PDB file of C-alpha atoms in Angstrom:
ATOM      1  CA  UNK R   1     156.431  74.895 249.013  1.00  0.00           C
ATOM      2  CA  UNK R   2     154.786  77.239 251.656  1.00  0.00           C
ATOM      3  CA  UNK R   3     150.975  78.649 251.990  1.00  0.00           C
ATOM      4  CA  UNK R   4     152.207  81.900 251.339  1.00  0.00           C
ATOM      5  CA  UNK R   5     154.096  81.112 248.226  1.00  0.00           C
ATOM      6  CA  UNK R   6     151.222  79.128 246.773  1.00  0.00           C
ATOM      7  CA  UNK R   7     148.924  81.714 247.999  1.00  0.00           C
ATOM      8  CA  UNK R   8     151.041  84.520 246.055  1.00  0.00           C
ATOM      9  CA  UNK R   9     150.839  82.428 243.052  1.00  0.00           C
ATOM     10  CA  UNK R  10     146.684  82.023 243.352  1.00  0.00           C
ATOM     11  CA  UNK R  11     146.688  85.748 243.570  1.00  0.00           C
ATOM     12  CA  UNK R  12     148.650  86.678 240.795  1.00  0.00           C
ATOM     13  CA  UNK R  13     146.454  83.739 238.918  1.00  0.00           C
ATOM     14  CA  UNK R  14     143.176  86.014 240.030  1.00  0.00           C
ATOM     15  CA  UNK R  15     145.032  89.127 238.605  1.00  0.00           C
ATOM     16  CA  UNK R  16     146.117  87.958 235.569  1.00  0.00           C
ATOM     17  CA  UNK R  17     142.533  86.426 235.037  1.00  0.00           C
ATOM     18  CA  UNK R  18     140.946  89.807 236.089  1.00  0.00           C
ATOM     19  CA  UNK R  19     143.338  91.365 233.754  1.00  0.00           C
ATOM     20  CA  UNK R  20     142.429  89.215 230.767  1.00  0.00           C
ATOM     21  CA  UNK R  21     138.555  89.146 231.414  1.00  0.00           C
ATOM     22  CA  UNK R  22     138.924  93.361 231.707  1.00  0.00           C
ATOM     23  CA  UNK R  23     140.775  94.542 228.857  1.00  0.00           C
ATOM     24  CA  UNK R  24     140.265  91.617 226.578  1.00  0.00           C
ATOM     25  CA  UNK R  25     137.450  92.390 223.768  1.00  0.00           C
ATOM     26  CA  UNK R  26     137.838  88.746 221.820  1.00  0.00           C
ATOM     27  CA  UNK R  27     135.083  86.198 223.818  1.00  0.00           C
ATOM     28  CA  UNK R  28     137.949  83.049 223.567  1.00  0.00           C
ATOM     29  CA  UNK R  29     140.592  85.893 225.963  1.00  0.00           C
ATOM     30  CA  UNK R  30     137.552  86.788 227.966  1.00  0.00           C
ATOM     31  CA  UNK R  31     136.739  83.264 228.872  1.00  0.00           C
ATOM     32  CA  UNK R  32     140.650  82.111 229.206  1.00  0.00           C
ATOM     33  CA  UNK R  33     140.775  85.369 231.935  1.00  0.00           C
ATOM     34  CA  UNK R  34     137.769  83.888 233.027  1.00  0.00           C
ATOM     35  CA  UNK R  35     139.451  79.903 233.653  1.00  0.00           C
ATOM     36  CA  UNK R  36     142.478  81.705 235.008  1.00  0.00           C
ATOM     37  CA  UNK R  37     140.356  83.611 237.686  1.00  0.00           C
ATOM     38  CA  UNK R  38     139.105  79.934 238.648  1.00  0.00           C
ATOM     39  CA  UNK R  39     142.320  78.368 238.854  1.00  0.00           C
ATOM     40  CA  UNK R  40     143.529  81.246 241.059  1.00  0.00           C
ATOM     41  CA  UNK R  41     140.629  80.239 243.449  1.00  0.00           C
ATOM     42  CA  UNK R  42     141.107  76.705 242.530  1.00  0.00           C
ATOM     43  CA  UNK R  43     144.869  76.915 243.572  1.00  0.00           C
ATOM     44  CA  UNK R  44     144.004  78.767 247.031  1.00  0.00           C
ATOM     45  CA  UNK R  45     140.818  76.132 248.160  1.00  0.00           C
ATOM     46  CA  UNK R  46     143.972  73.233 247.508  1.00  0.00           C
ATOM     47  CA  UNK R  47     146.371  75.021 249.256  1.00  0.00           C
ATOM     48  CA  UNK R  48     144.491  75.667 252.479  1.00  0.00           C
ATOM     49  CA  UNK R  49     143.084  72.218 252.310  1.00  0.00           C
ATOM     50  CA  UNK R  50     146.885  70.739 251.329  1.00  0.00           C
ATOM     51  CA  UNK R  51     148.874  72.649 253.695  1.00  0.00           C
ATOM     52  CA  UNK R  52     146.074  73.459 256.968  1.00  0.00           C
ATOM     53  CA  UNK R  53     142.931  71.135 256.466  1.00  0.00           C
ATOM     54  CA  UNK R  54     145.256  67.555 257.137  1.00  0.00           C
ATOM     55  CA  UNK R  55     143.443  66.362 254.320  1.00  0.00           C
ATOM     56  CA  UNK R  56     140.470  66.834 254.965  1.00  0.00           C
ATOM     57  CA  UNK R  57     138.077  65.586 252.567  1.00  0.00           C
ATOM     58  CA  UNK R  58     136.134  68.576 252.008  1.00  0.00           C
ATOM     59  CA  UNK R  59     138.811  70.287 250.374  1.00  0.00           C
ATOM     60  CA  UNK R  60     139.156  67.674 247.520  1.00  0.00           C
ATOM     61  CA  UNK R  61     135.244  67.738 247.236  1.00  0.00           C
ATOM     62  CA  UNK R  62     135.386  71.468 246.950  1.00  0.00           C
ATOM     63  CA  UNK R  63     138.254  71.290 244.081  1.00  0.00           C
ATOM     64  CA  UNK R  64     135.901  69.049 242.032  1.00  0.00           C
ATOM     65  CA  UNK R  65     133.044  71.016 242.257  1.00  0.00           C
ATOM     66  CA  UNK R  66     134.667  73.732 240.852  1.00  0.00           C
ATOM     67  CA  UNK R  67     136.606  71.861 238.166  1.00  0.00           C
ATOM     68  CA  UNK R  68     132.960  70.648 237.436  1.00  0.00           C
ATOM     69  CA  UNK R  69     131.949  74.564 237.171  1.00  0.00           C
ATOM     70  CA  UNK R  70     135.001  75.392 235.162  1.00  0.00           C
ATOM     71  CA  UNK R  71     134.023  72.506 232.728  1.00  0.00           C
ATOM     72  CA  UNK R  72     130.272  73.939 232.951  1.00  0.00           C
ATOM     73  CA  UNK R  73     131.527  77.942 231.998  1.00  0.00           C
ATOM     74  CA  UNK R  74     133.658  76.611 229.525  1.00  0.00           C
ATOM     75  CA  UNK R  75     130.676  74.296 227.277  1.00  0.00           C
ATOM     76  CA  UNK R  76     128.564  76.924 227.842  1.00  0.00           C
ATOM     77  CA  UNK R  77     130.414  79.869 227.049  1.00  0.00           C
ATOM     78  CA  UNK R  78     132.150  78.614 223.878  1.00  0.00           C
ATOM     79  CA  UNK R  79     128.342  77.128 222.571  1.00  0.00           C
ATOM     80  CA  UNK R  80     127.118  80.847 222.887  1.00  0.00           C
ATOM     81  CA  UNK R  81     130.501  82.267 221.657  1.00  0.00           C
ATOM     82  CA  UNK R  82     129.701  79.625 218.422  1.00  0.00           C
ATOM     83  CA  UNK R  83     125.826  80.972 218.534  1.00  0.00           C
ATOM     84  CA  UNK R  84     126.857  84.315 218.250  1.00  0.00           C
ATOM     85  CA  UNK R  85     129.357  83.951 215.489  1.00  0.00           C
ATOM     86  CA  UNK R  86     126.840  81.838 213.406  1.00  0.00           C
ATOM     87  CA  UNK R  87     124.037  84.617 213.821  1.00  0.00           C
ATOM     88  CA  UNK R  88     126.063  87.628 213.787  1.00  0.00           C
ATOM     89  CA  UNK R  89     129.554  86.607 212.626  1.00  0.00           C
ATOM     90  CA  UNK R  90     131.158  88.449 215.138  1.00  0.00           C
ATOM     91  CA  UNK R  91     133.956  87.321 217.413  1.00  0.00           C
ATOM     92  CA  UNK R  92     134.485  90.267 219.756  1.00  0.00           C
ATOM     93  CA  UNK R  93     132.183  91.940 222.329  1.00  0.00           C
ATOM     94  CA  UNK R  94     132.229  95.601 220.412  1.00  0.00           C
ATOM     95  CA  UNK R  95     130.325  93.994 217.720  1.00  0.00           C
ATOM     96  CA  UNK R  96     127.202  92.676 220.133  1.00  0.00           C
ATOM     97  CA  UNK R  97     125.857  96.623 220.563  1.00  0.00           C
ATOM     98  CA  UNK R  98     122.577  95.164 219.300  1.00  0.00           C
ATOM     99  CA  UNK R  99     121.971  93.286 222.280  1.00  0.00           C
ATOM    100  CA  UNK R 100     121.261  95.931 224.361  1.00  0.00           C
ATOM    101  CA  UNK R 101     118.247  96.849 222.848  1.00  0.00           C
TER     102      UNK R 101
END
């Protein structure tokens, strides 16, 4: 497989994600756009270090950290996705206007 085809496929990762994250109102679509965004980037940093970087070991450090963010997003996001269903039994962003205030 080449940089550019694996590059391709990161960017159509980031534009599905942006996709999902944009027109998605449910939190558990927002946050798999979200992930999907990351793996895009994920995919790219791997591919540069894979296919240019010799194997360089910066590349696999720089994959972990954001696996290690991804993990992060994801606890967080689903403990305030299960904070705001408890409080306000809601499950999509339309029905959070109250925040704003």
């Amino acid at each position: 497989m080449t940089l550019a085809t694996l590059l391709i496929l990161a960017a159509a990762l980031i534009g599905i994600g942006l996709y999902g994250a944009f027109s998605q109102q449910s939190f558990v679509m927002l946050m798999m756009g979200l992930e999907l965004i990351l793996n895009g980037a994920m995919l790219a940093a791997v591919s540069f270090w894979a296919l240019t970087g010799g194997g360089a070991p910066e590349g696999q450090l720089l994959t972990i950290i954001v696996m290690a963010v991804m993990a992060i997003e994801m606890a967080m996001g689903f403990a305030l996705v299960i904070s705001v269903y408890r409080a306000k039994q809601a499950d999509m962003t339309e029905a959070l206007d109250g925040l704003k205030q």
